[in-house]
């Protein structure tokens, strides 16, 4: 619309004659007539007066658009997020087929909805996908357990205790010197095992094994070094070998969630004591790290905390990762501070795990914590594993899976065949198989048994098998470190760490491992 038309429209809207209009703006009627027929244009000062009088912008008067009106229209509309910018772990339907697989494995009767799950998974990230995701969550939340489902897997602590199979470990009083050696071994064992696996975290064995062979490190027996790499070698693999953390380049243990959680647990005990609650842990998470420090189930739980969901609801609200490995990597410290008391360690682990996980996700942390607590009393790996299993339901999938490994070892099945069986049962090429608690717990158990208590051999088995390499190397290292003490970890593994652990925890940053060991000893005595 031209200025001439706009002036006429404004005059007529207010039911003014040309004389009235002219009088308001101190011009002649002829001037108004010329403005309206387009033979002349008002001076800029008159345009400003007209825009102010009729409460419109100069943009609307002169350029036929009104920025203020556009902004008003924008903010009067229903506001929606830009769904394409929401990370997968924070947008439930983005990984809806993982929800289907998870629900199916839990025994939920949801097969009749498989086509719906699949169709939603193919939709672009938008409002419709979100709404359908909410529908699917309602379906999952109300789905019954199939009548022929053979497992009984509660998430409630008292119900878990009722389904345990006892496996006592004789507890003896440790000397101060022995306990310090064991706890130091556990800290270093975890950190060095994590470092070994961190270099290749996320790689699959179709590339890991050829790479190790090509660099003279198969069977794996040492750290992977930056000097192992050439441009020719890197070009052969899809996995981004460059720009990883390498043992010959670090200035201490780099930041990693597996080691952050041990320090977080230590800070938790300092703040809340040994009687901390799941709610305490949820507040601790919010206070200590940014959202991006948490992954999969932990990210979902963190976001749920922010939205007001408290444990145990924070673990189940639109959380398709509720049985993934995230909790299993968090329980080591509860084993450290309860040497010879696996039941107490497992109960603390439950309080932590229940804020983000259910069922086997919870059992994984209880299993790991109880193993470490038991390892303070014995270096028999089978006893350690069985003592860990004694704290989780015998009727669970995790118990069954780990016992398959124990029985294979007992029956003389070669290690190579045992690890092959794990790969046959769980698909490392799917996120769910690669990151599930059970697949990785099986690797931990097999590495402890077939590694025969040798620190380097055991963590290398855990890493070269693939799946979650840094998590498994760390857990295996923690168990053997507690069982064997610092004297059981060759200096080769500890030397690159230089008594230094970097964290991303607010107000903590870098810590000395020796200081962490001293604080742990104090927490044992609380």
Coordinates of C-alpha atoms in Angstrom, one line a residue:
X1 CA 0.0 0.0 0.0
X2 CA 1.4 3.4 -1.1
X3 CA 1.8 6.4 1.3
X4 CA -1.1 8.1 -0.5
X5 CA -3.4 5.2 0.1
X6 CA -2.3 4.8 3.7
X7 CA -3.0 8.5 4.5
X8 CA -6.5 8.2 3.0
X9 CA -7.1 4.9 4.8
X10 CA -6.2 6.5 8.2
X11 CA -8.3 9.6 7.5
X12 CA -11.4 7.6 6.6
X13 CA -10.9 5.1 9.5
X14 CA -11.3 8.1 11.8
X15 CA -14.2 9.5 9.8
X16 CA -12.3 12.8 9.1
X17 CA -12.8 15.1 6.2
X18 CA -9.8 16.4 4.3
X19 CA -10.3 19.7 6.1
X20 CA -10.3 18.0 9.5
X21 CA -7.1 16.2 8.6
X22 CA -5.4 19.3 7.3
X23 CA -6.3 21.2 10.5
X24 CA -4.7 18.6 12.8
X25 CA -1.4 18.7 10.9
X26 CA -1.4 22.4 10.1
X27 CA -1.5 22.1 6.3
X28 CA -4.0 23.1 3.6
X29 CA -6.8 21.0 2.4
X30 CA -5.1 21.0 -1.0
X31 CA -2.0 19.5 0.5
X32 CA -4.0 16.7 1.9
X33 CA -5.6 16.2 -1.5
X34 CA -2.2 16.0 -3.2
X35 CA -0.9 13.5 -0.6
X36 CA -3.9 11.3 -1.2
X37 CA -3.8 11.4 -5.0
X38 CA 0.0 10.8 -4.9
X39 CA 1.0 14.1 -6.6
X40 CA 3.1 15.0 -3.6
X41 CA 4.5 13.4 -0.4
X42 CA 4.5 14.7 3.2
X43 CA 7.8 16.0 4.5
X44 CA 9.5 13.7 7.0
X45 CA 8.4 15.9 9.9
X46 CA 4.8 15.5 8.9
X47 CA 5.2 11.7 8.4
X48 CA 6.4 11.5 12.0
X49 CA 3.5 13.6 13.2
X50 CA 1.0 11.4 11.3
X51 CA 2.6 8.1 12.6
X52 CA 2.4 9.4 16.2
X53 CA -1.1 10.7 15.9
X54 CA -2.5 7.4 14.5
X55 CA -0.1 5.3 16.7
X56 CA 1.5 3.4 13.9
X57 CA 5.1 2.9 13.0
X58 CA 6.9 4.7 10.3
X59 CA 7.6 1.3 8.8
X60 CA 3.9 0.7 8.4
X61 CA 3.2 4.2 7.1
X62 CA 6.0 4.4 4.6
X63 CA 7.2 0.8 3.9
X64 CA 3.8 -1.0 4.3
X65 CA 5.1 -3.3 7.1
X66 CA 4.9 -2.8 10.9
X67 CA 7.7 -4.4 12.9
X68 CA 5.9 -3.9 16.1
X69 CA 2.8 -5.6 14.8
X70 CA 4.9 -8.5 13.6
X71 CA 6.4 -8.9 17.0
X72 CA 3.1 -8.8 18.7
X73 CA 1.7 -11.4 16.3
X74 CA 4.8 -13.6 17.1
X75 CA 4.4 -13.5 20.8
X76 CA 0.6 -13.9 20.7
X77 CA 1.1 -17.3 19.0
X78 CA 1.5 -20.5 21.0
X79 CA 5.2 -20.9 21.7
X80 CA 6.9 -24.1 20.8
X81 CA 10.5 -25.2 21.0
X82 CA 12.7 -25.8 18.0
X83 CA 12.6 -29.5 18.2
X84 CA 15.4 -30.1 15.8
X85 CA 17.8 -28.4 18.2
X86 CA 16.9 -30.7 21.2
X87 CA 19.5 -33.3 21.8
X88 CA 18.4 -36.9 21.3
X89 CA 18.9 -37.8 25.0
X90 CA 16.5 -35.0 26.0
X91 CA 13.7 -35.7 23.4
X92 CA 12.0 -39.0 24.3
X93 CA 10.6 -40.0 20.9
X94 CA 14.0 -39.4 19.2
X95 CA 15.1 -42.8 20.4
X96 CA 11.7 -44.5 20.6
X97 CA 12.9 -47.8 19.2
X98 CA 15.3 -48.1 22.1
X99 CA 12.1 -47.7 24.3
X100 CA 10.5 -50.5 22.4
X101 CA 13.5 -52.8 22.8
X102 CA 13.8 -51.9 26.5
X103 CA 10.1 -52.5 27.2
X104 CA 10.2 -55.8 25.3
X105 CA 13.1 -57.0 27.4
X106 CA 11.4 -56.0 30.6
X107 CA 8.6 -58.3 29.6
X108 CA 6.0 -55.6 28.9
X109 CA 3.2 -56.7 26.6
X110 CA 3.8 -54.0 23.9
X111 CA 4.4 -56.1 20.7
X112 CA 1.0 -55.1 19.3
X113 CA 2.2 -51.5 19.2
X114 CA 5.5 -52.2 17.3
X115 CA 4.3 -50.6 14.1
X116 CA 3.4 -47.4 16.0
X117 CA 6.8 -47.3 17.6
X118 CA 8.4 -47.7 14.2
X119 CA 6.3 -45.1 12.5
X120 CA 7.0 -42.5 15.2
X121 CA 10.7 -43.3 14.9
X122 CA 10.6 -42.2 11.2
X123 CA 8.9 -38.8 11.9
X124 CA 10.9 -35.6 11.9
X125 CA 11.4 -33.9 15.2
X126 CA 8.3 -31.8 15.6
X127 CA 5.2 -31.3 17.8
X128 CA 3.4 -34.3 16.3
X129 CA 6.3 -36.6 17.2
X130 CA 6.4 -35.2 20.7
X131 CA 2.6 -35.8 21.2
X132 CA 2.9 -39.3 19.8
X133 CA 5.9 -39.9 22.1
X134 CA 3.7 -38.9 25.0
X135 CA 1.1 -41.5 23.9
X136 CA 3.7 -44.2 23.6
X137 CA 5.0 -43.4 27.1
X138 CA 1.4 -43.8 28.4
X139 CA 1.2 -47.1 26.7
X140 CA 4.5 -48.3 28.2
X141 CA 3.6 -47.0 31.6
X142 CA 0.4 -49.0 31.7
X143 CA 1.5 -52.1 29.8
X144 CA 1.1 -55.4 31.8
X145 CA 3.9 -57.9 32.2
X146 CA 3.4 -60.9 29.9
X147 CA 2.1 -63.9 31.7
X148 CA 5.0 -66.2 30.4
X149 CA 7.8 -63.7 31.5
X150 CA 10.2 -65.7 33.6
X151 CA 12.0 -63.0 35.4
X152 CA 11.1 -61.2 38.6
X153 CA 12.9 -57.8 38.7
X154 CA 11.7 -55.3 41.3
X155 CA 13.3 -51.9 41.7
X156 CA 12.3 -51.5 45.4
X157 CA 15.2 -52.2 47.8
X158 CA 13.2 -54.4 50.2
X159 CA 11.8 -56.5 47.3
X160 CA 15.3 -56.9 45.9
X161 CA 16.6 -58.1 49.3
X162 CA 13.9 -60.8 49.4
X163 CA 15.1 -62.3 46.1
X164 CA 18.8 -62.6 46.9
X165 CA 20.8 -65.8 47.1
X166 CA 23.3 -65.7 49.9
X167 CA 27.0 -66.0 49.2
X168 CA 28.9 -65.0 52.4
X169 CA 32.5 -63.7 52.3
X170 CA 34.5 -64.0 55.4
X171 CA 35.4 -60.6 56.7
X172 CA 38.6 -59.9 58.7
X173 CA 39.9 -56.7 60.2
X174 CA 42.4 -55.0 57.9
X175 CA 45.4 -53.1 59.2
X176 CA 45.6 -49.4 58.5
X177 CA 48.5 -50.0 56.2
X178 CA 46.8 -52.8 54.3
X179 CA 43.5 -50.9 53.9
X180 CA 45.3 -47.8 52.6
X181 CA 47.2 -50.0 50.1
X182 CA 43.9 -51.6 48.9
X183 CA 42.0 -48.3 48.6
X184 CA 44.9 -46.8 46.8
X185 CA 44.9 -49.8 44.5
X186 CA 41.2 -49.4 43.9
X187 CA 41.5 -45.7 43.0
X188 CA 44.5 -46.2 40.7
X189 CA 43.1 -49.5 39.3
X190 CA 39.9 -47.7 38.2
X191 CA 41.7 -44.7 36.8
X192 CA 44.3 -46.6 34.8
X193 CA 41.7 -49.0 33.5
X194 CA 39.5 -46.1 32.4
X195 CA 42.5 -44.4 30.7
X196 CA 43.2 -47.6 28.7
X197 CA 39.7 -47.8 27.4
X198 CA 39.1 -44.0 27.0
X199 CA 41.4 -43.9 24.0
X200 CA 39.1 -46.1 22.0
X201 CA 35.7 -45.4 23.6
X202 CA 33.0 -45.9 21.1
X203 CA 35.0 -48.0 18.6
X204 CA 33.5 -51.3 17.5
X205 CA 35.6 -54.5 17.3
X206 CA 35.5 -54.8 13.5
X207 CA 38.0 -51.8 13.7
X208 CA 39.4 -52.2 17.2
X209 CA 40.9 -55.6 16.7
X210 CA 42.6 -54.9 13.3
X211 CA 43.9 -51.6 14.7
X212 CA 45.4 -53.4 17.7
X213 CA 47.0 -56.1 15.5
X214 CA 48.4 -53.5 13.1
X215 CA 50.1 -51.6 16.0
X216 CA 51.5 -54.7 17.6
X217 CA 49.1 -54.6 20.6
X218 CA 47.1 -57.7 20.2
X219 CA 46.3 -59.5 22.4
X220 CA 46.2 -56.1 24.1
X221 CA 49.0 -55.7 26.7
X222 CA 49.7 -52.0 26.9
X223 CA 48.3 -48.5 26.5
X224 CA 47.6 -47.2 23.0
X225 CA 50.1 -44.4 22.2
X226 CA 49.9 -41.4 19.9
X227 CA 53.1 -42.6 18.4
X228 CA 51.3 -45.8 17.2
X229 CA 49.4 -43.7 14.7
X230 CA 50.4 -42.8 11.2
X231 CA 48.3 -41.0 8.6
X232 CA 48.2 -44.2 6.7
X233 CA 46.8 -46.1 9.6
X234 CA 44.3 -43.5 10.5
X235 CA 43.0 -43.4 7.0
X236 CA 42.0 -47.0 7.1
X237 CA 39.4 -46.6 9.9
X238 CA 36.1 -44.8 10.2
X239 CA 36.7 -44.4 13.9
X240 CA 38.4 -41.0 14.5
X241 CA 41.7 -42.2 16.0
X242 CA 43.2 -38.8 15.9
X243 CA 42.4 -36.2 18.6
X244 CA 41.9 -38.9 21.3
X245 CA 43.5 -39.0 24.7
X246 CA 46.8 -41.0 24.6
X247 CA 48.9 -42.2 27.5
X248 CA 52.0 -40.7 26.0
X249 CA 50.5 -37.2 25.9
X250 CA 48.5 -36.8 29.1
X251 CA 49.4 -34.7 32.2
X252 CA 47.3 -36.9 34.5
X253 CA 44.0 -38.6 34.0
X254 CA 41.8 -36.5 31.7
X255 CA 38.3 -35.6 32.6
X256 CA 36.0 -38.6 32.2
X257 CA 32.5 -39.3 33.6
X258 CA 33.7 -42.7 35.0
X259 CA 36.2 -41.0 37.3
X260 CA 34.0 -37.9 37.9
X261 CA 31.4 -40.1 39.6
X262 CA 33.9 -41.4 42.1
X263 CA 34.8 -37.9 43.2
X264 CA 31.2 -36.9 43.2
X265 CA 30.4 -39.8 45.6
X266 CA 33.2 -38.7 47.8
X267 CA 31.9 -35.2 47.9
X268 CA 28.4 -36.5 48.6
X269 CA 29.6 -38.4 51.7
X270 CA 31.4 -35.3 52.9
X271 CA 28.2 -33.2 52.6
X272 CA 25.4 -35.6 53.6
X273 CA 27.2 -38.5 55.4
X274 CA 26.7 -42.2 54.9
X275 CA 22.9 -41.9 55.4
X276 CA 22.4 -39.9 52.3
X277 CA 19.1 -40.3 50.5
X278 CA 18.3 -40.6 46.8
X279 CA 16.9 -37.1 47.0
X280 CA 20.2 -35.9 48.4
X281 CA 22.0 -37.4 45.5
X282 CA 19.6 -35.7 43.0
X283 CA 20.3 -32.3 44.5
X284 CA 24.0 -33.1 44.6
X285 CA 24.0 -33.7 40.8
X286 CA 22.3 -30.4 40.1
X287 CA 24.8 -28.5 42.2
X288 CA 28.0 -30.2 41.0
X289 CA 28.0 -30.5 37.2
X290 CA 26.5 -29.0 34.1
X291 CA 23.8 -30.9 32.2
X292 CA 26.3 -31.9 29.4
X293 CA 28.4 -33.8 31.9
X294 CA 25.7 -36.4 32.1
X295 CA 24.8 -39.0 29.4
X296 CA 21.8 -41.2 28.4
X297 CA 19.9 -42.2 31.6
X298 CA 21.8 -39.7 33.7
X299 CA 20.9 -36.8 31.3
X300 CA 17.2 -37.8 31.3
X301 CA 17.3 -37.9 35.1
X302 CA 19.1 -34.6 35.4
X303 CA 16.5 -32.9 33.1
X304 CA 13.7 -34.6 35.2
X305 CA 15.2 -33.1 38.4
X306 CA 15.0 -29.7 36.8
X307 CA 11.4 -30.2 35.8
X308 CA 10.5 -31.2 39.4
X309 CA 10.5 -35.0 39.2
X310 CA 12.1 -36.5 42.2
X311 CA 13.4 -40.1 42.7
X312 CA 12.2 -42.7 41.9
X313 CA 10.0 -40.9 39.3
X314 CA 13.1 -39.2 37.9
X315 CA 14.3 -42.6 36.7
X316 CA 11.2 -43.6 34.8
X317 CA 9.8 -40.4 33.3
X318 CA 10.4 -40.9 29.6
X319 CA 13.7 -42.7 30.1
X320 CA 14.4 -45.3 27.5
X321 CA 17.9 -45.8 28.9
X322 CA 16.8 -47.0 32.3
X323 CA 18.8 -50.2 32.2
X324 CA 21.9 -48.9 30.5
X325 CA 25.4 -49.0 32.1
X326 CA 25.3 -45.5 33.6
X327 CA 24.6 -46.6 37.2
X328 CA 27.0 -49.5 37.1
X329 CA 29.9 -47.0 36.6
X330 CA 28.8 -44.9 39.6
X331 CA 29.0 -47.3 42.5
X332 CA 32.7 -47.9 43.1
X333 CA 33.1 -45.4 46.0
X334 CA 30.4 -47.2 48.0
X335 CA 32.6 -50.3 47.7
X336 CA 35.7 -48.4 48.7
X337 CA 34.2 -47.1 52.0
X338 CA 32.6 -50.4 53.0
X339 CA 35.4 -53.0 52.8
X340 CA 34.1 -56.4 53.8
X341 CA 30.5 -55.1 53.9
X342 CA 29.0 -55.8 50.5
X343 CA 25.4 -55.5 51.7
X344 CA 26.0 -52.0 53.0
X345 CA 27.8 -51.1 49.8
X346 CA 25.0 -52.4 47.7
X347 CA 22.4 -50.5 49.7
X348 CA 24.3 -47.3 49.1
X349 CA 24.6 -48.1 45.5
X350 CA 20.8 -48.6 45.3
X351 CA 20.2 -45.2 46.8
X352 CA 22.4 -43.7 44.0
X353 CA 21.1 -45.9 41.1
X354 CA 17.4 -45.5 41.8
X355 CA 17.5 -41.8 40.9
X356 CA 18.2 -42.7 37.2
X357 CA 17.7 -46.4 36.7
X358 CA 15.3 -49.3 37.3
X359 CA 15.7 -53.1 37.5
X360 CA 18.9 -54.4 35.9
X361 CA 20.2 -50.8 35.7
X362 CA 20.0 -50.6 39.5
X363 CA 21.4 -54.2 39.9
X364 CA 24.5 -53.3 37.9
X365 CA 25.6 -50.7 40.4
X366 CA 24.7 -52.9 43.4
X367 CA 26.7 -55.7 41.8
X368 CA 29.8 -53.6 41.1
X369 CA 29.8 -52.0 44.6
X370 CA 29.3 -55.3 46.4
X371 CA 32.2 -56.9 44.3
X372 CA 34.5 -54.1 45.3
X373 CA 33.6 -54.3 49.0
X374 CA 34.1 -58.1 48.9
X375 CA 37.5 -57.7 47.1
X376 CA 38.9 -56.1 50.2
X377 CA 38.6 -59.5 51.8
X378 CA 39.6 -61.9 49.1
X379 CA 41.4 -62.0 45.7
X380 CA 39.5 -65.1 44.5
X381 CA 37.7 -63.6 41.5
X382 CA 34.9 -66.2 41.4
X383 CA 34.1 -65.5 45.1
X384 CA 34.2 -61.8 44.4
X385 CA 31.7 -62.1 41.5
X386 CA 29.4 -64.4 43.4
X387 CA 29.4 -62.1 46.4
X388 CA 28.4 -59.3 44.1
X389 CA 25.6 -61.3 42.6
X390 CA 24.4 -62.2 46.1
X391 CA 23.2 -58.6 46.5
X392 CA 20.8 -58.7 43.5
X393 CA 17.8 -60.8 42.6
X394 CA 18.6 -64.3 41.6
X395 CA 15.5 -64.0 39.4
X396 CA 16.9 -61.3 37.3
X397 CA 18.4 -61.2 33.8
X398 CA 21.6 -59.7 35.1
X399 CA 22.1 -62.6 37.6
X400 CA 21.4 -65.1 34.8
X401 CA 23.8 -63.4 32.4
X402 CA 26.7 -63.1 34.8
X403 CA 26.2 -66.7 36.0
X404 CA 26.5 -67.9 32.4
X405 CA 30.0 -66.4 32.4
X406 CA 30.9 -67.9 35.8
X407 CA 29.6 -71.3 34.7
X408 CA 31.5 -71.2 31.4
X409 CA 34.7 -70.4 33.3
X410 CA 34.0 -73.2 35.8
X411 CA 33.3 -75.7 33.0
X412 CA 36.6 -74.9 31.2
X413 CA 35.2 -72.9 28.3
X414 CA 38.1 -71.0 26.7
X415 CA 38.1 -67.3 27.2
X416 CA 37.9 -66.5 23.5
X417 CA 34.7 -68.6 23.3
X418 CA 33.2 -66.9 26.3
X419 CA 33.7 -63.5 24.9
X420 CA 32.3 -64.6 21.6
X421 CA 29.2 -65.8 23.4
X422 CA 28.7 -62.3 24.8
X423 CA 29.0 -60.8 21.4
X424 CA 26.4 -63.3 20.1
X425 CA 23.9 -62.4 22.8
X426 CA 24.4 -58.6 22.7
X427 CA 24.9 -56.6 19.5
X428 CA 27.7 -54.1 19.9
X429 CA 26.5 -52.3 16.7
X430 CA 23.3 -51.1 18.3
X431 CA 23.4 -48.5 21.0
X432 CA 21.2 -50.6 23.3
X433 CA 23.3 -53.6 23.1
X434 CA 26.6 -51.7 23.3
X435 CA 25.5 -49.6 26.3
X436 CA 23.3 -52.0 28.3
X437 CA 24.2 -53.0 31.8
X438 CA 24.1 -56.7 31.2
X439 CA 26.4 -56.9 28.2
X440 CA 29.1 -54.9 29.9
X441 CA 28.7 -56.7 33.3
X442 CA 29.3 -59.9 31.5
X443 CA 32.5 -58.5 30.0
X444 CA 33.6 -57.3 33.5
X445 CA 33.0 -60.8 35.0
X446 CA 34.7 -62.6 32.1
X447 CA 37.7 -60.3 32.3
X448 CA 38.1 -60.8 36.0
X449 CA 37.9 -64.6 35.7
X450 CA 40.0 -65.1 32.6
X451 CA 42.5 -62.4 33.6
X452 CA 43.2 -64.6 36.6
X453 CA 43.9 -61.7 38.9
X454 CA 46.6 -60.2 36.7
X455 CA 45.9 -56.4 36.6
X456 CA 47.2 -55.7 33.1
X457 CA 45.8 -58.8 31.5
X458 CA 42.4 -58.3 33.0
X459 CA 41.9 -54.6 32.0
X460 CA 43.2 -55.3 28.5
X461 CA 40.7 -58.1 28.1
X462 CA 37.9 -55.8 29.2
X463 CA 39.0 -53.2 26.6
X464 CA 39.8 -55.3 23.6
X465 CA 36.4 -57.0 23.8
X466 CA 34.8 -53.8 22.8
X467 CA 31.4 -52.4 24.0
X468 CA 31.9 -49.7 26.6
X469 CA 35.7 -49.9 26.8
X470 CA 36.5 -47.2 29.4
X471 CA 33.7 -48.2 31.7
X472 CA 34.6 -51.9 31.7
X473 CA 38.3 -51.2 32.0
X474 CA 37.6 -49.0 35.0
X475 CA 35.3 -51.4 36.8
X476 CA 37.7 -54.4 36.3
X477 CA 40.6 -52.2 37.4
X478 CA 38.7 -51.1 40.5
X479 CA 38.0 -54.7 41.6
X480 CA 41.5 -56.0 41.1
X481 CA 43.0 -52.9 42.6
X482 CA 41.0 -53.4 45.8
X483 CA 41.9 -57.1 45.8
X484 CA 45.6 -56.8 45.1
X485 CA 46.4 -53.3 46.4
X486 CA 48.9 -50.9 44.9
X487 CA 51.5 -53.7 44.8
X488 CA 49.3 -55.6 42.4
X489 CA 49.4 -52.7 39.8
X490 CA 52.7 -52.5 37.9
X491 CA 54.2 -49.0 37.8
X492 CA 53.9 -49.1 34.0
X493 CA 50.2 -48.4 34.3
X494 CA 50.3 -45.8 37.0
X495 CA 53.3 -43.7 35.8
X496 CA 51.4 -41.7 33.1
X497 CA 48.7 -40.7 35.6
X498 CA 51.2 -38.8 37.8
X499 CA 49.0 -38.8 40.9
X500 CA 46.7 -36.4 39.1
X501 CA 43.0 -36.6 38.3
X502 CA 41.2 -33.9 36.3
X503 CA 37.5 -33.5 36.8
X504 CA 34.7 -31.2 35.5
X505 CA 33.1 -30.9 38.9
X506 CA 32.2 -27.3 39.9
X507 CA 34.7 -26.0 42.4
X508 CA 36.9 -29.1 42.3
X509 CA 38.8 -29.2 39.0
X510 CA 42.0 -31.2 39.4
X511 CA 42.7 -33.3 42.5
X512 CA 45.6 -35.4 43.8
X513 CA 44.7 -39.1 43.9
X514 CA 46.7 -39.5 47.1
X515 CA 44.4 -36.9 48.7
X516 CA 41.3 -38.8 47.5
X517 CA 42.7 -41.9 49.1
X518 CA 43.1 -40.2 52.5
X519 CA 39.6 -38.8 52.4
X520 CA 38.3 -42.3 51.5
X521 CA 40.0 -43.8 54.6
X522 CA 38.3 -41.2 56.7
X523 CA 34.9 -42.1 55.3
X524 CA 35.5 -45.8 56.0
X525 CA 35.7 -44.9 59.7
X526 CA 32.6 -42.7 59.8

